[in-house]
Coordinates of C-alpha atoms and ligand atoms in Angstrom, one line a residue:
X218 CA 102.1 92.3 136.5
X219 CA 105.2 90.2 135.9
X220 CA 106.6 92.2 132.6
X221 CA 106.2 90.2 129.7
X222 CA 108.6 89.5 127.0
X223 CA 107.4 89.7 123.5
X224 CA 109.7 89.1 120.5
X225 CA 107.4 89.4 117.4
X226 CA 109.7 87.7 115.4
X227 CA 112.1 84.7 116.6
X228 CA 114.8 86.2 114.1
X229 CA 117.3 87.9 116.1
X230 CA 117.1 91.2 114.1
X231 CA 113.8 91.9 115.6
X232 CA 113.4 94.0 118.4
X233 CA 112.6 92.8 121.7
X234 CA 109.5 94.1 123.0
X235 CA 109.2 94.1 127.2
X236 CA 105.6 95.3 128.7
X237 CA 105.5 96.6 132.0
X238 CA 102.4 97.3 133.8
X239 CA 103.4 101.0 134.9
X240 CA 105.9 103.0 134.1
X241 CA 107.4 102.4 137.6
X242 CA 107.9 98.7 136.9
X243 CA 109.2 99.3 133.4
X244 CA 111.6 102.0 134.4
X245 CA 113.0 99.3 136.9
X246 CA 113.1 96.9 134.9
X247 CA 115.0 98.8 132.6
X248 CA 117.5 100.1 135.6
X249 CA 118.1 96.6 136.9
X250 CA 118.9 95.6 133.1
X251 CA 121.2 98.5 132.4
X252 CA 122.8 98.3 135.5
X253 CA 124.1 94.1 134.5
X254 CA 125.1 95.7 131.7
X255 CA 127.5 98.2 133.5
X256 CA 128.8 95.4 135.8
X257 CA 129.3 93.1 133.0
X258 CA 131.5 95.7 131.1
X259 CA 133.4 96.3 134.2
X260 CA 134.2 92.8 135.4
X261 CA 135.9 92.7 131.6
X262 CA 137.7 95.9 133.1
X263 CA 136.2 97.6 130.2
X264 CA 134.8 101.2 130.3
X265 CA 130.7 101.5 129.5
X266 CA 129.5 104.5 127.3
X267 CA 126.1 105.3 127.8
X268 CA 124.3 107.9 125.9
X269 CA 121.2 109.0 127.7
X270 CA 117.6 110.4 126.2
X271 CA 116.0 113.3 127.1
X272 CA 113.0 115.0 127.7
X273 CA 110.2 114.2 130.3
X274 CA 109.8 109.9 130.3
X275 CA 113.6 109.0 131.6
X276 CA 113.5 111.1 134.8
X277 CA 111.7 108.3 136.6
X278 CA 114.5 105.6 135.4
X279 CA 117.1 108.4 136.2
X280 CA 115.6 108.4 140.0
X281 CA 115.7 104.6 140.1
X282 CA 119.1 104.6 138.7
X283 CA 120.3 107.2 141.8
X284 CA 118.0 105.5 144.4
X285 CA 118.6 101.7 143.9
X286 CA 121.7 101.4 142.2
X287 CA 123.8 104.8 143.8
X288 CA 126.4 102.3 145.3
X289 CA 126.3 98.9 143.3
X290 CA 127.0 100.7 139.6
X291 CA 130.6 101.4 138.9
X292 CA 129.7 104.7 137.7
X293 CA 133.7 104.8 137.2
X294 CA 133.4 102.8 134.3
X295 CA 130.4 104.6 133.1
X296 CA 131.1 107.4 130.4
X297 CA 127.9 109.5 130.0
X298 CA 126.8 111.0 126.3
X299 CA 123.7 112.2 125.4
X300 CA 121.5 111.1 122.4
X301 CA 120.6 115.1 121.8
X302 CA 120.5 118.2 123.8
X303 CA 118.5 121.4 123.2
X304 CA 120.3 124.4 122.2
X305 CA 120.1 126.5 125.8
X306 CA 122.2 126.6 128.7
X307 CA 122.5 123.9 131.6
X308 CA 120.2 126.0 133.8
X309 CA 117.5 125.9 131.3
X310 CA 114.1 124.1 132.2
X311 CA 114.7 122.6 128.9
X312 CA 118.4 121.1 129.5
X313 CA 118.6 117.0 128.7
X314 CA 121.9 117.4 131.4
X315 CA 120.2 119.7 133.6
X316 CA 117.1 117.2 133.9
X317 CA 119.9 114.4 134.0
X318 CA 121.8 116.6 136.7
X319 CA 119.0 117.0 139.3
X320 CA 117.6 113.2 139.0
X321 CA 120.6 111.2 138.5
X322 CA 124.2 113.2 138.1
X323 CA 123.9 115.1 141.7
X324 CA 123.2 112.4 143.4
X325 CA 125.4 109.1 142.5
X326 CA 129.5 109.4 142.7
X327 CA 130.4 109.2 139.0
X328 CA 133.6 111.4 137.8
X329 CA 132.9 114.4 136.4
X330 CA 135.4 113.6 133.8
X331 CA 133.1 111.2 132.8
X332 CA 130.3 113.3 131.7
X333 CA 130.2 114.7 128.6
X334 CA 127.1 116.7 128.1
X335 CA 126.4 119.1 124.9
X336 CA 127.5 122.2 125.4
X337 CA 123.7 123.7 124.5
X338 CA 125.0 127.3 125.6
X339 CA 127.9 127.4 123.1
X340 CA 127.6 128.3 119.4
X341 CA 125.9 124.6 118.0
X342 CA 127.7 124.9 114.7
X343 CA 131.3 124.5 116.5
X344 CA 129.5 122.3 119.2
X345 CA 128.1 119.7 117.1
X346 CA 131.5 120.0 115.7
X347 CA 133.0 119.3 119.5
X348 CA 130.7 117.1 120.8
X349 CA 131.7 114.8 117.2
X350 CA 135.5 114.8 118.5
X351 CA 134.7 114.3 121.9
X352 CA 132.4 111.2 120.8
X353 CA 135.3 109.7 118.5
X354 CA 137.5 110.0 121.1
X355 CA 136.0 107.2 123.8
X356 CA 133.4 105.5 121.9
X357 CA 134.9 101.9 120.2
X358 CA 134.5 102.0 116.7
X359 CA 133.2 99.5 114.0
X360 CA 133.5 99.9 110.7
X361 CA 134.9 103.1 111.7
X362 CA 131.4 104.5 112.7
X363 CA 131.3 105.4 116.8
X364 CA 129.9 102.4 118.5
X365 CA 127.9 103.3 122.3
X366 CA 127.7 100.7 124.3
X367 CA 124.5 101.4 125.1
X368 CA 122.0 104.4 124.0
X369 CA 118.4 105.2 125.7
X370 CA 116.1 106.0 123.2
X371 CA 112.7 108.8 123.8
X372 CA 110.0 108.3 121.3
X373 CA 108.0 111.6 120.0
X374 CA 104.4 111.2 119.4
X375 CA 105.1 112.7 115.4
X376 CA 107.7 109.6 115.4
X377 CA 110.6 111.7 116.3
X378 CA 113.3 109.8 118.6
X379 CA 117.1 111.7 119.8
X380 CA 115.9 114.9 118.0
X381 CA 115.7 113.6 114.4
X382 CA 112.5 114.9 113.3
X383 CA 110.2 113.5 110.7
X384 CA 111.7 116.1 107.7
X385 CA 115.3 114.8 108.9
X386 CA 115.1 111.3 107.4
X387 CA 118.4 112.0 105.3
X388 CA 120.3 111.6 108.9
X389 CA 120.1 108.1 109.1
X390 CA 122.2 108.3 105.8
X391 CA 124.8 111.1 106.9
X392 CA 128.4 110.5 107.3
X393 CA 128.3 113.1 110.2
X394 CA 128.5 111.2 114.2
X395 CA 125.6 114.5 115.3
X396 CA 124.1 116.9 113.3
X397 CA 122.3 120.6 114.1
X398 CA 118.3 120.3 113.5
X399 CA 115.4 122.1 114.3
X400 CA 112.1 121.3 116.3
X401 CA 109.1 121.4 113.5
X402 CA 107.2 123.4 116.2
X403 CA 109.4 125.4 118.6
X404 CA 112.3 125.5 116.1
X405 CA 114.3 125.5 119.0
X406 CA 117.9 124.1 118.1
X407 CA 119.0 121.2 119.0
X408 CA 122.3 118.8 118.6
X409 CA 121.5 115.0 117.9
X410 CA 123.2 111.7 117.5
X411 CA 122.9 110.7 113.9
X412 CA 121.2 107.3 112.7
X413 CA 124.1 105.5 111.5
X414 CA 125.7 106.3 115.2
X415 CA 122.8 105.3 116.8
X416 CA 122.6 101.9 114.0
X417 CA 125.9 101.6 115.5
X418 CA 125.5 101.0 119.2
X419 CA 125.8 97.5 120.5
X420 CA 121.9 98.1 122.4
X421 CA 119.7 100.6 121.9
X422 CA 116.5 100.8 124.4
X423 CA 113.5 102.8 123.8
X424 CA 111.4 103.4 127.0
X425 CA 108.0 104.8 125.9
X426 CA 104.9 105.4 128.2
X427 CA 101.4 107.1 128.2
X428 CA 98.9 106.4 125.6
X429 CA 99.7 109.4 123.1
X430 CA 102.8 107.1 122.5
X431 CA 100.3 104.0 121.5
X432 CA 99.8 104.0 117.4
X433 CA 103.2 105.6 116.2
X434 CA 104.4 102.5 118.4
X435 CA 102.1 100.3 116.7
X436 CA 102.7 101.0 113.6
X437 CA 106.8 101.0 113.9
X438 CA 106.4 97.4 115.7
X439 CA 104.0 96.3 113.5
X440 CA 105.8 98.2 110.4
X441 CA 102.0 100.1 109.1
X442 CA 102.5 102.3 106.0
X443 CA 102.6 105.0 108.2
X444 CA 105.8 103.9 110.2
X445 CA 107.8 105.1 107.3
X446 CA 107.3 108.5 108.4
X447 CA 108.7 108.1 111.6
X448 CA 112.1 108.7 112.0
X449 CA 112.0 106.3 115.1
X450 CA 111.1 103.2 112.4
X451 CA 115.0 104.0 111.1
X452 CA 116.0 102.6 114.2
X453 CA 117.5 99.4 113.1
X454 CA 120.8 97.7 114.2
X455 CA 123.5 97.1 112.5
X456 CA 124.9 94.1 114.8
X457 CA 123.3 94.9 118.1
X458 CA 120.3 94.6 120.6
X459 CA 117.1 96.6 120.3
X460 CA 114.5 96.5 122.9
X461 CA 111.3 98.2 123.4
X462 CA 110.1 98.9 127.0
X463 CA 106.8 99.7 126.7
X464 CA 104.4 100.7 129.6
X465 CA 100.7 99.3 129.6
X466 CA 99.1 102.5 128.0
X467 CA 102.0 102.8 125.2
X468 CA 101.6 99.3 124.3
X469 CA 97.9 99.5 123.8
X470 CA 97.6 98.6 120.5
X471 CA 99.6 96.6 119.8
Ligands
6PG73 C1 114.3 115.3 123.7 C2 114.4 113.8 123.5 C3 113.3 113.3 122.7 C4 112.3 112.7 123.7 C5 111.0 112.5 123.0 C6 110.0 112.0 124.1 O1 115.4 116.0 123.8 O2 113.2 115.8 123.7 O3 115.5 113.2 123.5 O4 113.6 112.4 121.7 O5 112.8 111.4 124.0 O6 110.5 113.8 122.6 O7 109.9 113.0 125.1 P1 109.0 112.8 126.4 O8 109.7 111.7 127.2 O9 109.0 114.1 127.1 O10 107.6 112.3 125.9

């Protein structure tokens, strides 16, 4: 299936909504995207910050990335972030980097100076505090609020998206760049963007698959009563792109 572009609304603050037929075809489609957008930064000789979601969906775009587009990605001008990172060490099954590491990192030539991963082993008080300065330090800035180029965006099936969980709402109104919060179930720690970094970024991208994804992305998309509970419905750009890739299953009902 040819993916299908669906803007709900022709006013450019709507998201763009792309439907893939598989999550093989979406996560291509979103590599061969991201991957213009690296090469247009670079042939403006300007660097490309990237912060990178986690958990299970973004492995498959991660192997795309390191299998189709190793060589023809300046990964030199790509500085890598990510959106959140659980509180363990590198090693752990549950590391964002160490699931980044093993798909994408160990396998394409990008500096090592230009990965700056969470340090989840370290205190996450003084980390969150780190991971802030380091941020600051090569992200652009508007309205003096970090600015990603791009960010990769998860969506949880309670609405959760970076690790801002539905009970952290307030974090789309914090003056802090990331912020310490705790899974509602695991209460494993975890460090996370904030909203108004992610509000920020020039695109954001949400890649969702798998039907248990389908009505918390209905009603954000279609903006139910329900979607105010989602932390993911917060997602709103200030001046930049926002586009939904959606797999056939995730997109069900809409
Ligand atoms: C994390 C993520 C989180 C993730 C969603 C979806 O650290 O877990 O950043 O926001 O994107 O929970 O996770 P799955 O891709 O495993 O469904």
């Amino acid at each position: 299936m040819i993916p299908i572009i669906v803007n709900y609304n022709h006013s450019s603050m709507q998201p763009i909504i792309q439907i893939s037929s598989s999550p093989v075809e979406l996560a291509s489609s979103l590599a061969e995207e991201l991957s213009q957008s690296i090469r247009t930064a670079a042939e403006k000789n300007k660097t490309f910050t990237l912060a990178l979601s986690g958990g299970n969906t973004p492995a498959l775009l991660f192997s795309i990335l390191a299998e189709y587009y190793g060589t023809s990605i300046p990964w030199k001008n790509v500085h890598l972030f990510w959106g959140d990172e659980r509180c363990v060490p590198s090693y752990h099954n549950d590391s964002n980097y160490g699931m980044t590491k093993i798909h994408l990192l160990d396998k394409v030539a990008i500096p090592a100076i230009n990965i700056h991963r969470i340090h989840g082993e370290d205190d996450p008080i003084k980390e969150t505090e780190r991971y802030a300065h380091e941020i600051l330090e090569y992200t652009d800035k508007i309205n003096n609020i970090p600015s990603f180029d791009y960010i990769l965006l998860g969506l949880g099936t309670d609405g959760h998206t970076a690790s801002i969980f539905p009970g952290y709402m307030d974090l789309f109104q914090t003056q802090k760049i990331c912020e310490l919060t705790l899974h509602p179930q695991t209460r494993q720690k975890r460090i996370t963007l904030t909203g108004p970094v992610i509000n920020n970024s020039r695109q954001v991208a949400f890649l969702v698959t798998g039907k248990s994804k389908a009505s918390v992305v209905a009603d954000i998309i279609n903006k139910t009563e329900n979607a105010g509970t989602y932390p993911a419905s917060c997602v709103a750009l200030n001046h930049g792109k926002l586009k939904w890739y959606l797999d056939s299953d995730a997109s069900a009902l809409l």
